[in-house]
Coordinates of N, CA and C in Angstrom, one line a residue:
M1 N -17.2 16.6 11.3 CA -16.4 17.9 11.7 C -15.8 18.5 10.6
E2 N -16.1 19.7 10.3 CA -15.6 20.3 9.0 C -14.6 21.6 9.6
T3 N -13.3 21.6 9.2 CA -12.6 22.7 9.4 C -12.0 23.3 8.2
G4 N -12.4 24.4 7.8 CA -12.0 25.0 6.6 C -12.4 24.3 5.4
N5 N -11.5 23.9 4.6 CA -11.6 23.2 3.4 C -11.5 21.5 3.7
V6 N -11.4 21.4 4.9 CA -11.1 19.8 5.3 C -12.4 19.4 6.0
V7 N -13.0 18.1 5.5 CA -14.0 17.5 6.3 C -13.5 16.2 6.8
V8 N -13.6 16.1 8.0 CA -13.2 14.8 8.9 C -14.4 14.1 9.3
C9 N -14.3 12.9 9.3 CA -15.3 12.0 9.6 C -14.8 10.8 10.5
E10 N -15.2 10.6 11.7 CA -14.5 9.7 12.6 C -15.7 8.8 13.1
E11 N -15.2 7.5 13.5 CA -15.9 6.6 14.3 C -16.3 7.0 15.6
S12 N -17.7 7.0 15.8 CA -18.3 7.4 17.1 C -17.7 6.6 18.3
S13 N -17.3 7.3 19.3 CA -16.7 6.6 20.4 C -17.6 5.7 21.1
G14 N -19.1 5.8 21.1 CA -19.9 4.8 21.6 C -19.9 3.5 20.7
F15 N -19.8 3.7 19.5 CA -19.8 2.5 18.6 C -18.5 1.8 18.8
R16 N -17.3 2.4 19.0 CA -16.0 1.8 19.0 C -16.1 0.9 20.4
L17 N -16.6 1.6 21.5 CA -16.6 0.9 22.7 C -17.7 -0.4 22.6
Y18 N -18.7 -0.2 21.9 CA -19.7 -1.4 21.7 C -19.0 -2.5 20.8
S19 N -18.3 -2.2 19.9 CA -17.7 -3.3 19.0 C -16.6 -3.8 19.7
V20 N -15.7 -3.1 20.3 CA -14.5 -3.7 21.0 C -15.0 -4.5 22.1
F21 N -15.9 -4.1 22.9 CA -16.5 -5.0 23.9 C -17.1 -6.2 23.5
G22 N -17.8 -6.1 22.4 CA -18.3 -7.4 21.9 C -17.5 -8.4 21.4
L23 N -16.4 -7.8 20.7 CA -15.4 -8.9 20.1 C -14.7 -9.4 21.2
T24 N -14.2 -8.6 22.3 CA -13.6 -9.1 23.3 C -14.3 -10.2 24.1
V25 N -15.5 -10.0 24.3 CA -16.4 -10.9 25.0 C -16.5 -12.2 24.1
A26 N -16.5 -12.1 23.0 CA -16.7 -13.3 22.0 C -15.4 -14.1 22.0
L27 N -14.3 -13.3 21.9 CA -13.0 -14.0 21.8 C -12.7 -14.5 23.4
G28 N -12.8 -13.9 24.3 CA -12.6 -14.2 25.7 C -13.5 -15.5 26.2
G29 N -14.9 -15.2 25.8 CA -15.7 -16.3 26.4 C -15.6 -17.6 25.6
G30 N -15.2 -17.5 24.3 CA -14.9 -18.8 23.5 C -13.7 -19.3 24.1
S31 N -12.8 -18.6 24.6 CA -11.5 -19.2 25.2 C -11.9 -19.8 26.5
V32 N -12.7 -19.1 27.5 CA -13.2 -20.0 28.5 C -13.7 -21.1 28.3
I33 N -14.8 -21.2 27.4 CA -15.5 -22.3 27.1 C -14.4 -23.5 26.7
L34 N -13.5 -23.2 25.8 CA -12.5 -24.1 25.3 C -11.7 -24.7 26.6
L35 N -11.3 -23.6 27.4 CA -10.5 -24.2 28.7 C -11.5 -25.2 29.5
G36 N -12.8 -24.8 29.4 CA -13.7 -25.7 30.2 C -13.8 -27.2 29.6
A37 N -13.7 -27.2 28.3 CA -13.8 -28.5 27.4 C -12.5 -29.2 27.9
V38 N -11.3 -28.5 27.8 CA -10.2 -29.3 28.3 C -10.2 -29.7 29.7
A39 N -10.6 -28.9 30.6 CA -10.8 -29.3 31.9 C -11.9 -30.5 32.2
A40 N -13.0 -30.6 31.5 CA -14.0 -31.5 31.7 C -13.6 -32.9 31.1
H41 N -12.9 -32.9 30.1 CA -12.4 -34.1 29.4 C -13.2 -35.3 29.6
D42 N -14.6 -35.2 29.2 CA -15.4 -36.3 29.2 C -16.4 -36.1 28.1
S43 N -17.6 -36.7 28.0 CA -18.5 -36.6 26.9 C -19.0 -35.2 26.6
A44 N -19.0 -34.4 27.7 CA -19.4 -32.9 27.4 C -18.2 -32.1 26.6
S45 N -17.1 -32.7 26.5 CA -16.0 -31.9 26.1 C -16.1 -31.5 24.4
F46 N -16.7 -32.6 23.7 CA -16.9 -32.3 22.3 C -17.9 -31.0 21.9
P47 N -19.2 -31.1 22.5 CA -20.1 -29.9 22.2 C -19.3 -28.6 22.7
L48 N -18.6 -28.6 24.0 CA -18.1 -27.4 24.3 C -17.0 -26.9 23.6
T49 N -16.1 -28.0 23.1 CA -15.2 -27.6 21.9 C -15.7 -26.9 20.7
V50 N -16.8 -27.4 20.1 CA -17.5 -26.9 19.1 C -18.1 -25.5 19.3
I51 N -18.8 -25.2 20.4 CA -19.3 -24.0 20.8 C -18.2 -23.0 21.1
G52 N -17.2 -23.3 21.7 CA -16.1 -22.4 22.3 C -15.3 -22.1 21.1
G53 N -15.1 -23.1 20.2 CA -14.3 -22.9 18.9 C -15.0 -22.0 17.9
G54 N -16.3 -21.9 17.9 CA -17.2 -21.1 17.1 C -17.1 -19.8 17.7
W55 N -17.1 -19.3 19.0 CA -17.0 -18.2 19.4 C -15.6 -17.6 19.3
V56 N -14.6 -18.4 19.5 CA -13.2 -17.9 19.2 C -13.0 -17.5 17.7
L57 N -13.7 -18.3 16.9 CA -13.5 -18.0 15.5 C -14.3 -16.7 15.1
A58 N -15.5 -16.5 15.8 CA -16.2 -15.4 15.3 C -15.6 -14.1 16.0
G59 N -15.0 -14.3 17.0 CA -14.3 -13.0 17.7 C -13.1 -12.7 17.0
W60 N -12.3 -13.7 16.5 CA -11.0 -13.5 15.8 C -11.4 -12.9 14.3
L61 N -12.4 -13.4 13.5 CA -12.7 -12.9 12.4 C -13.2 -11.4 12.5
G62 N -13.9 -11.2 13.5 CA -14.5 -9.8 13.8 C -13.3 -8.9 14.0
W63 N -12.2 -9.3 14.9 CA -11.0 -8.4 15.0 C -10.3 -8.1 13.7
Q64 N -10.2 -9.2 12.9 CA -9.5 -9.0 11.5 C -10.3 -8.1 10.8
R65 N -11.7 -8.1 10.6 CA -12.4 -7.3 9.8 C -12.4 -5.9 10.4
R66 N -12.3 -5.7 11.7 CA -12.4 -4.4 12.4 C -11.0 -3.7 11.9
G67 N -9.9 -4.5 11.8 CA -8.6 -3.9 11.5 C -8.5 -3.4 10.1
R68 N -9.2 -4.1 9.2 CA -9.2 -3.8 7.9 C -10.4 -2.7 7.5
S69 N -11.1 -2.2 8.5 CA -12.1 -1.2 8.2 C -11.5 0.2 8.5
A70 N -11.9 1.2 7.8 CA -11.6 2.5 7.9 C -12.3 3.1 9.1
T71 N -11.7 3.7 10.0 CA -12.4 4.4 11.2 C -12.2 5.9 11.3
R72 N -11.6 6.5 10.2 CA -11.5 7.8 10.1 C -11.4 8.1 8.5
I73 N -12.1 9.1 8.1 CA -12.2 9.5 6.7 C -11.9 11.0 6.5
V74 N -11.0 11.4 5.7 CA -10.6 12.9 5.6 C -10.8 13.2 4.3
L75 N -11.5 14.3 4.0 CA -11.7 14.9 2.6 C -10.9 16.2 2.5
D76 N -10.0 16.2 1.8 CA -9.0 17.5 1.7 C -8.8 17.9 0.2
D77 N -9.4 19.1 -0.1 CA -9.0 19.4 -1.6 C -9.3 18.4 -2.6
G78 N -10.4 17.7 -2.5 CA -10.8 16.7 -3.5 C -10.2 15.3 -3.5
I79 N -9.3 15.2 -2.4 CA -8.8 13.9 -2.1 C -9.4 13.3 -0.9
V80 N -9.9 12.0 -1.0 CA -10.5 11.4 0.1 C -9.6 10.4 0.7
T81 N -9.1 10.4 2.0 CA -8.2 9.6 2.7 C -9.0 8.6 3.7
F82 N -8.9 7.3 3.4 CA -9.4 6.4 4.4 C -8.4 5.9 5.3
L83 N -8.7 6.0 6.7 CA -7.7 5.6 7.5 C -8.1 4.6 8.7
G84 N -7.4 3.6 9.0 CA -7.7 2.7 10.0 C -6.5 2.0 10.6
A85 N -6.7 0.9 11.4 CA -5.6 0.3 12.0 C -4.7 -0.4 10.9
K86 N -5.1 -0.8 9.7 CA -4.4 -1.5 8.7 C -4.8 -0.9 7.3
V87 N -5.3 0.4 7.4 CA -5.9 0.9 6.2 C -5.4 2.3 6.0
R88 N -4.8 2.7 4.9 CA -4.5 4.0 4.5 C -4.7 3.9 3.0
R89 N -5.6 4.6 2.5 CA -5.9 4.7 1.0 C -6.3 6.2 0.7
E90 N -5.7 6.7 -0.3 CA -6.1 8.0 -0.8 C -6.7 7.7 -2.2
I91 N -7.8 8.5 -2.5 CA -8.2 8.5 -3.7 C -9.1 9.7 -4.3
P92 N -9.1 10.1 -5.3 CA -9.7 11.4 -5.6 C -11.2 11.3 -5.4
A93 N -11.9 12.4 -5.0 CA -13.4 12.3 -4.7 C -14.2 11.9 -6.0
R94 N -13.6 12.3 -7.1 CA -14.3 12.0 -8.3 C -14.3 10.5 -8.7
E95 N -13.5 9.8 -8.2 CA -13.3 8.3 -8.4 C -14.2 7.6 -7.4
L96 N -14.9 8.2 -6.5 CA -15.8 7.4 -5.8 C -17.2 7.1 -6.6
A97 N -17.6 5.9 -6.6 CA -18.9 5.7 -7.5 C -20.2 5.4 -6.6
A98 N -20.0 5.0 -5.4 CA -21.1 4.7 -4.6 C -20.9 4.6 -3.1
F99 N -21.9 4.8 -2.3 CA -21.7 4.6 -0.9 C -23.0 3.8 -0.5
R100 N -22.9 2.8 0.4 CA -24.0 2.1 0.9 C -23.6 1.4 2.0
W101 N -24.7 1.1 2.9 CA -24.5 0.3 4.1 C -24.8 -1.1 3.6
Q102 N -24.5 -2.2 4.4 CA -24.7 -3.5 4.0 C -26.2 -3.9 3.9
R103 N -26.5 -4.7 3.0 CA -27.8 -5.2 2.8 C -28.4 -5.9 4.2
L104 N -29.6 -5.9 4.4 CA -30.3 -6.6 5.5 C -29.6 -6.1 6.9
D105 N -29.3 -4.7 7.0 CA -28.7 -4.3 8.3 C -29.4 -2.8 8.6
P106 N -30.8 -2.9 9.0 CA -31.4 -1.9 9.2 C -30.8 -1.0 10.3
S107 N -30.0 -1.6 11.3 CA -29.5 -1.0 12.5 C -28.1 -0.4 12.1
H108 N -27.6 -0.7 11.0 CA -26.2 -0.1 10.8 C -25.3 -0.5 11.7
V109 N -24.9 -1.7 11.8 CA -24.0 -2.3 12.7 C -23.0 -3.0 12.0
G110 N -23.2 -3.3 10.6 CA -22.2 -3.9 9.8 C -21.5 -2.7 9.0
S111 N -20.4 -3.1 8.3 CA -19.6 -2.1 7.6 C -20.4 -1.4 6.5
S112 N -20.2 0.0 6.4 CA -20.5 0.7 5.4 C -19.4 0.6 4.3
V113 N -19.8 0.6 3.0 CA -19.0 0.3 1.9 C -19.0 1.5 0.9
F114 N -17.7 1.9 0.7 CA -17.6 2.9 -0.6 C -17.1 2.1 -1.7
T115 N -17.5 2.5 -2.9 CA -17.1 1.7 -4.1 C -16.5 2.7 -5.2
T116 N -15.4 2.3 -5.6 CA -14.7 3.2 -6.6 C -15.2 2.8 -8.1
L117 N -14.8 3.9 -8.9 CA -15.2 3.6 -10.3 C -14.5 2.3 -10.9
E118 N -13.5 1.9 -10.4 CA -12.7 0.7 -10.8 C -13.2 -0.5 -10.2
G119 N -14.3 -0.3 -9.2 CA -14.7 -1.6 -8.7 C -14.3 -2.1 -7.5
D120 N -13.3 -1.2 -6.9 CA -12.7 -1.5 -5.4 C -13.7 -1.1 -4.4
T121 N -13.6 -1.8 -3.3 CA -14.6 -1.6 -2.2 C -13.8 -1.3 -1.0
I122 N -14.1 -0.2 -0.3 CA -13.4 0.2 0.9 C -14.5 0.2 2.1
R123 N -14.2 -0.7 3.1 CA -15.1 -0.8 4.2 C -14.9 0.1 5.3
C124 N -15.8 0.7 5.8 CA -15.7 1.7 6.9 C -16.6 1.3 8.1
S125 N -16.4 1.9 9.0 CA -17.2 1.9 10.4 C -18.6 2.4 9.9
P126 N -19.7 1.7 10.5 CA -20.8 2.1 10.0 C -21.5 3.3 10.8
R127 N -21.0 3.5 11.9 CA -21.4 4.7 12.8 C -20.3 5.8 12.9
M128 N -20.3 6.8 12.1 CA -19.4 7.8 11.9 C -19.9 9.0 12.0
T129 N -19.4 10.1 12.9 CA -19.8 11.5 13.1 C -19.2 12.3 12.0
G130 N -20.1 13.0 11.3 CA -19.7 13.8 10.4 C -19.9 13.1 8.9
L131 N -20.5 12.1 8.8 CA -20.7 11.3 7.6 C -21.5 12.1 6.6
L132 N -22.5 12.7 7.1 CA -23.4 13.5 6.0 C -22.5 14.5 5.4
S133 N -21.8 15.2 6.2 CA -21.0 16.4 5.6 C -19.9 15.8 4.7
L134 N -19.4 14.4 4.8 CA -18.4 13.9 4.0 C -19.2 13.5 2.7
L135 N -20.4 13.1 2.7 CA -21.1 12.6 1.6 C -21.5 13.9 0.7
V136 N -21.7 14.8 1.3 CA -22.3 16.0 0.5 C -21.2 16.7 -0.4
E137 N -20.0 16.8 0.3 CA -18.9 17.5 -0.6 C -18.5 16.5 -1.8
P138 N -18.2 15.2 -1.6 CA -17.9 14.6 -3.0 C -19.0 14.6 -3.9
K139 N -20.4 14.6 -3.5 CA -21.4 14.6 -4.3 C -21.3 15.9 -5.0
A140 N -20.9 17.0 -4.6 CA -20.9 18.2 -5.2 C -19.8 18.1 -6.3
Q141 N -18.6 17.3 -6.0 CA -17.6 17.2 -7.0 C -17.8 16.2 -8.1
N142 N -18.7 15.1 -7.6 CA -18.9 14.0 -8.5 C -20.4 13.7 -8.4
P143 N -21.3 14.3 -9.3 CA -22.7 14.2 -9.2 C -23.3 12.9 -9.4
G144 N -22.4 11.9 -10.0 CA -22.9 10.7 -10.3 C -22.7 9.6 -9.0
L145 N -22.2 10.2 -7.9 CA -22.0 9.4 -6.8 C -23.3 8.8 -6.2
A146 N -23.4 7.6 -6.2 CA -24.7 7.0 -5.6 C -24.7 6.8 -4.1
T147 N -25.9 7.6 -3.6 CA -25.9 7.4 -2.0 C -27.3 7.0 -1.6
P148 N -27.4 6.2 -0.5 CA -28.8 5.8 -0.1 C -29.5 6.9 0.2
M149 N -29.2 8.1 0.3 CA -30.0 9.4 0.8 C -30.7 10.0 -0.3

């Protein structure tokens, strides 16, 4: 979405629903399996504990990663602002070195990554509305910006 001199890029609502639902199912389902292991308390308890613990760990790590990813990017007068639950970072557009999706992810469900000239990485939601507009503007200000397009 472009408003005047400001370009705004936000995570799509469908992907937000998809990721929140999936992470909730992983965390909740793993918890139910762990409760089943406690209730069974016999020879089936150990495999249930391992499987349930794996699902709980996967859900928890997914929520942590989601919290550290930017879900909104704003480009205003040459300054790119990355916003998320635990992320607020402002950098000049000319400091961006590259944009890429994760390797081996043709469906783009893993994080997309911006890399700065200093080598820092900023993880973003992979499905964002207005991403093309956001990539065209910094490319005009920084012709050296590497993009997969």
